[in-house]
Coordinates of C-alpha atoms and ligand atoms in Angstrom, one line a residue:
X763 CA -38.2 -40.7 -31.1
X764 CA -41.6 -42.1 -30.0
X765 CA -41.5 -44.6 -27.2
X766 CA -43.3 -47.7 -28.5
X767 CA -43.5 -50.6 -26.1
X768 CA -44.9 -54.1 -26.7
X769 CA -46.1 -55.8 -23.5
X770 CA -46.6 -59.6 -23.9
X771 CA -48.9 -60.7 -21.1
X772 CA -50.0 -57.1 -20.7
X773 CA -53.7 -57.8 -20.0
X774 CA -53.4 -58.7 -16.3
X775 CA -51.1 -59.1 -13.3
X776 CA -47.5 -57.8 -13.6
X777 CA -47.8 -57.0 -17.3
X778 CA -50.9 -55.0 -16.7
X779 CA -49.2 -53.0 -13.9
X780 CA -46.3 -52.3 -16.3
X781 CA -48.8 -51.1 -18.9
X782 CA -50.5 -48.7 -16.4
X783 CA -47.1 -47.2 -15.4
X784 CA -45.9 -46.7 -19.0
X785 CA -49.2 -45.3 -20.2
X786 CA -48.8 -42.6 -17.5
X787 CA -45.3 -41.9 -18.7
X788 CA -46.5 -41.2 -22.2
X789 CA -45.5 -44.5 -24.0
X790 CA -47.5 -45.7 -27.0
X791 CA -48.4 -49.3 -26.0
X792 CA -49.2 -52.6 -27.6
X793 CA -51.1 -54.8 -25.2
X794 CA -50.7 -58.4 -26.2
X795 CA -52.7 -61.4 -24.9
X796 CA -53.8 -64.6 -26.4
X797 CA -57.5 -63.5 -26.3
X798 CA -58.2 -60.4 -28.4
X799 CA -61.3 -59.4 -26.3
X800 CA -59.2 -59.5 -23.2
X801 CA -56.4 -57.6 -24.8
X802 CA -58.9 -54.9 -26.1
X803 CA -60.4 -54.5 -22.7
X804 CA -57.0 -54.0 -21.0
X805 CA -55.8 -51.6 -23.7
X806 CA -59.2 -49.6 -23.5
X807 CA -58.8 -49.4 -19.7
X808 CA -55.6 -47.4 -20.2
X809 CA -57.3 -44.5 -22.1
X810 CA -55.3 -42.9 -25.0
X811 CA -54.5 -44.6 -28.3
X812 CA -53.0 -47.9 -27.0
X813 CA -53.7 -50.9 -29.3
X814 CA -54.5 -54.5 -28.6
X815 CA -53.1 -57.6 -30.3
X816 CA -53.7 -61.2 -29.9
X817 CA -50.8 -63.6 -29.8
X818 CA -49.7 -66.9 -28.4
X819 CA -46.0 -66.3 -27.6
X820 CA -45.3 -70.0 -28.0
X821 CA -46.2 -69.8 -31.7
X822 CA -43.6 -68.4 -34.0
X823 CA -46.1 -67.5 -36.7
X824 CA -48.2 -65.6 -34.2
X825 CA -45.2 -63.6 -32.9
X826 CA -44.0 -62.7 -36.4
X827 CA -47.5 -61.7 -37.4
X828 CA -47.9 -59.5 -34.3
X829 CA -44.6 -57.6 -34.9
X830 CA -45.7 -57.0 -38.5
X831 CA -49.1 -55.7 -37.3
X832 CA -47.5 -53.6 -34.6
X833 CA -45.2 -52.0 -37.1
X834 CA -48.1 -51.3 -39.4
X835 CA -50.3 -49.6 -36.7
X836 CA -47.9 -48.2 -34.2
X837 CA -44.5 -47.9 -35.9
X838 CA -41.4 -49.8 -34.9
X839 CA -41.2 -51.2 -31.4
X840 CA -38.3 -49.9 -29.4
X841 CA -39.2 -51.2 -26.0
X842 CA -40.2 -54.8 -25.2
X843 CA -41.5 -56.4 -21.9
X844 CA -42.0 -60.1 -21.7
X845 CA -44.5 -60.8 -18.9
X846 CA -46.3 -63.8 -20.4
X847 CA -45.8 -66.9 -18.4
X848 CA -47.4 -70.0 -16.9
X849 CA -46.6 -72.4 -14.1
X850 CA -47.8 -76.0 -13.6
X851 CA -46.5 -76.9 -10.1
X852 CA -45.9 -80.6 -9.6
X853 CA -43.1 -83.0 -8.5
X854 CA -41.0 -84.0 -11.5
X855 CA -42.0 -87.6 -11.3
X856 CA -45.6 -86.6 -11.7
X857 CA -45.2 -83.9 -14.3
X858 CA -46.5 -84.8 -17.8
X859 CA -44.3 -84.2 -20.8
X860 CA -46.9 -81.9 -22.3
X861 CA -46.8 -79.7 -19.1
X862 CA -43.0 -79.5 -19.5
X863 CA -43.3 -78.5 -23.0
X864 CA -46.0 -75.9 -22.5
X865 CA -44.0 -74.2 -19.7
X866 CA -40.7 -74.2 -21.7
X867 CA -42.5 -73.0 -24.8
X868 CA -44.4 -70.2 -23.1
X869 CA -41.8 -69.0 -20.6
X870 CA -38.5 -69.6 -22.5
X871 CA -39.1 -70.1 -26.2
X872 CA -41.8 -67.5 -26.3
X873 CA -39.4 -64.8 -24.9
X874 CA -36.7 -65.9 -27.4
X875 CA -39.1 -65.5 -30.3
X876 CA -40.3 -62.0 -29.2
X877 CA -36.7 -60.9 -28.5
X878 CA -35.6 -62.1 -31.9
X879 CA -38.3 -60.2 -33.7
X880 CA -37.8 -57.1 -31.4
X881 CA -34.0 -57.1 -31.9
X882 CA -34.4 -57.1 -35.7
X883 CA -36.5 -54.0 -35.5
X884 CA -34.4 -52.4 -32.8
X885 CA -31.2 -52.8 -34.9
X886 CA -32.8 -50.8 -37.7
X887 CA -33.6 -48.1 -35.1
X888 CA -30.1 -48.2 -33.6
X889 CA -31.3 -49.0 -30.2
X890 CA -33.9 -50.4 -27.8
X891 CA -34.5 -51.9 -24.4
X892 CA -35.9 -55.3 -23.4
X893 CA -37.0 -56.5 -20.0
X894 CA -37.8 -60.2 -19.5
X895 CA -39.8 -61.2 -16.4
X896 CA -38.0 -64.2 -14.8
X897 CA -38.5 -65.5 -11.3
X898 CA -36.5 -65.9 -8.1
X899 CA -37.0 -69.7 -8.5
X900 CA -35.0 -69.4 -11.8
X901 CA -32.0 -68.4 -9.5
X902 CA -32.7 -70.5 -6.4
X903 CA -34.8 -73.5 -7.6
X904 CA -37.9 -74.7 -5.8
X905 CA -39.2 -78.1 -5.0
X906 CA -42.3 -78.9 -7.1
X907 CA -41.3 -76.3 -9.7
X908 CA -38.3 -77.9 -11.4
X909 CA -39.6 -77.3 -14.9
X910 CA -40.8 -73.7 -14.2
X911 CA -37.4 -73.1 -12.5
X912 CA -35.6 -74.4 -15.6
X913 CA -37.6 -72.2 -17.8
X914 CA -36.9 -69.1 -15.7
X915 CA -33.3 -70.0 -15.1
X916 CA -32.9 -70.5 -18.9
X917 CA -34.4 -67.1 -19.4
X918 CA -31.6 -65.6 -17.3
X919 CA -28.9 -67.3 -19.3
X920 CA -30.6 -66.3 -22.6
X921 CA -31.0 -62.7 -21.5
X922 CA -27.4 -62.3 -20.4
X923 CA -26.0 -63.9 -23.6
X924 CA -28.3 -61.7 -25.7
X925 CA -27.3 -58.6 -23.7
X926 CA -23.7 -59.3 -24.8
X927 CA -24.7 -60.0 -28.4
X928 CA -26.6 -56.8 -29.0
X929 CA -24.9 -54.3 -26.7
X930 CA -22.9 -52.7 -29.6
X931 CA -26.2 -52.2 -31.3
X932 CA -27.2 -50.0 -28.4
X933 CA -29.9 -52.6 -27.3
X934 CA -30.1 -53.5 -23.6
X935 CA -31.5 -56.7 -22.2
X936 CA -32.4 -57.1 -18.5
X937 CA -34.4 -59.5 -16.2
X938 CA -36.7 -58.8 -13.3
X939 CA -36.9 -61.8 -11.0
X940 CA -40.0 -61.5 -8.7
X941 CA -40.7 -63.5 -5.5
X942 CA -44.3 -64.0 -4.5
X943 CA -46.5 -61.4 -6.1
X944 CA -50.2 -61.0 -5.6
X945 CA -51.7 -61.9 -9.0
X946 CA -53.9 -64.7 -10.6
X947 CA -50.8 -66.9 -10.7
X948 CA -50.5 -67.0 -6.9
X949 CA -54.2 -66.7 -5.9
X950 CA -54.5 -70.3 -4.8
X951 CA -51.4 -70.2 -2.6
X952 CA -51.7 -69.9 1.2
X953 CA -50.4 -66.4 1.6
X954 CA -50.9 -66.4 5.4
X955 CA -48.6 -69.3 5.8
X956 CA -46.0 -68.4 3.1
X957 CA -45.6 -64.8 4.1
X958 CA -44.0 -65.9 7.4
X959 CA -40.9 -66.9 5.4
X960 CA -40.6 -63.5 3.6
X961 CA -38.4 -61.0 5.4
X962 CA -40.6 -58.1 4.5
X963 CA -43.6 -60.2 5.8
X964 CA -46.0 -60.0 2.8
X965 CA -46.5 -60.8 -0.9
X966 CA -45.5 -58.1 -3.3
X967 CA -48.0 -56.1 -5.4
X968 CA -47.8 -56.1 -9.3
X969 CA -47.1 -52.4 -9.3
X970 CA -44.0 -52.9 -7.1
X971 CA -42.6 -55.2 -9.8
X972 CA -43.7 -52.8 -12.5
X973 CA -41.5 -50.1 -11.0
X974 CA -38.5 -52.3 -11.3
X975 CA -39.3 -53.2 -14.9
X976 CA -39.7 -49.6 -15.8
X977 CA -36.4 -48.7 -14.0
X978 CA -34.5 -51.4 -16.1
X979 CA -36.3 -50.3 -19.3
X980 CA -35.2 -46.7 -18.9
X981 CA -31.8 -46.8 -17.2
X982 CA -29.3 -46.4 -20.1
X983 CA -26.2 -47.9 -18.5
X984 CA -27.6 -51.2 -17.2
X985 CA -27.6 -54.3 -19.4
X986 CA -27.4 -58.1 -18.6
X987 CA -28.7 -57.4 -15.1
X988 CA -31.1 -59.6 -13.0
X989 CA -33.0 -57.4 -10.6
X990 CA -34.6 -59.5 -7.8
X991 CA -37.9 -58.1 -6.4
X992 CA -38.9 -60.5 -3.6
X993 CA -39.3 -58.8 -0.3
X994 CA -35.9 -60.3 0.8
X995 CA -37.0 -63.9 0.1
X996 CA -33.7 -64.8 -1.6
X997 CA -31.9 -64.0 1.6
X998 CA -33.5 -66.9 3.4
X999 CA -34.1 -69.6 0.8
Ligands
NAD1186 N1 -47.0 -63.8 -9.6 C1 -45.9 -64.2 -9.1 O1 -45.7 -64.5 -7.9 C2 -44.7 -64.4 -10.0 C3 -43.4 -64.6 -9.5 C4 -42.3 -64.7 -10.2 C5 -42.5 -64.6 -11.6 N2 -43.7 -64.4 -12.2 C6 -43.8 -64.2 -13.6 O2 -44.3 -63.0 -13.9 C7 -45.0 -63.0 -15.2 C8 -46.4 -62.4 -15.1 O3 -47.1 -63.3 -14.3 P1 -48.3 -62.9 -13.3 O4 -47.9 -63.1 -11.9 O5 -48.7 -61.5 -13.7 O6 -49.5 -63.9 -13.7 P2 -50.7 -63.8 -14.5 O7 -51.2 -65.3 -14.7 O8 -51.7 -62.8 -14.0 O9 -50.2 -63.3 -16.0 C9 -49.6 -64.1 -17.0 C10 -49.9 -63.5 -18.2 O10 -49.3 -64.3 -19.3 C11 -50.3 -64.5 -20.3 N3 -49.9 -65.8 -21.1 C12 -49.8 -67.0 -20.6 N4 -49.5 -67.9 -21.6 C13 -49.4 -67.1 -22.7 C14 -49.1 -67.4 -24.1 N5 -48.8 -68.6 -24.5 N6 -49.1 -66.4 -25.0 C15 -49.3 -65.1 -24.6 N7 -49.6 -64.7 -23.3 C16 -49.7 -65.7 -22.4 C17 -51.6 -64.6 -19.6 O11 -52.6 -64.5 -20.5 C18 -51.4 -63.5 -18.6 O12 -51.7 -62.3 -19.2 C19 -44.9 -64.5 -15.6 O13 -43.8 -64.7 -16.5 C20 -44.6 -65.2 -14.3 O14 -44.0 -66.4 -14.5 C21 -44.8 -64.2 -11.4

């Protein structure tokens, strides 16, 4: 069977690193971003016949439409990576409701919607594999990130429940929970200061998370697992 993988948030950062790894392994990829030009540039960079799609994961209509288009142009998706995500750091008392909603919609509802669409097509194919990108703060919590932590913690609960729900359909659902990774999301953080708290003494690279994502995508006897990729940070926080 062809390996067709949809990567939401595949145009940059961790999603892009996953795309680069899977392209080298011969997967047929759908690179999905909100902006079509950005998605096209990222898909083009990979070489081969990978396709670009535009989609806001927080919008159900966009997600449904994207799955229909992917099936039309690539065939049925049997691998899914949810790497789209946003964070709006602030203390809860200062967090605007609209920022709560946008984080929950993008990070949690968005993955629920893409998983729902993917599971429907994976059931028809009698199998599939999903990796959702969570965060170490979804397990440990972090001051100034209560809403982001909730969205990522919710993603763990959702993924583990879904793993149970679809296991008999030969569909696996796992989570990768990164610590500090060097991407646009962390570019304004003070790495020199923060890295002192990380046992391995540095931020991670997107490709190091990508290897963990691909491991979970491809390892047939693992489901409902949360794989932490954090340079040992969870040991000390
Ligand atoms: N960088 C880190 O330190 C770190 C740590 C833990 C978890 N994560 C998670 O890893 C994932 C990837 O983040 P990254 O570090 O590569 O950051 P990034 O900002 O480079 O990438 C985020 C991606 O999500 C996309 N996106 C955002 N909102 C979207 C929406 N509504 N619809 C579709 N796409 C949308 C962006 O366009 C971008 O491609 C995110 O879920 C993030 O929460 C990152």
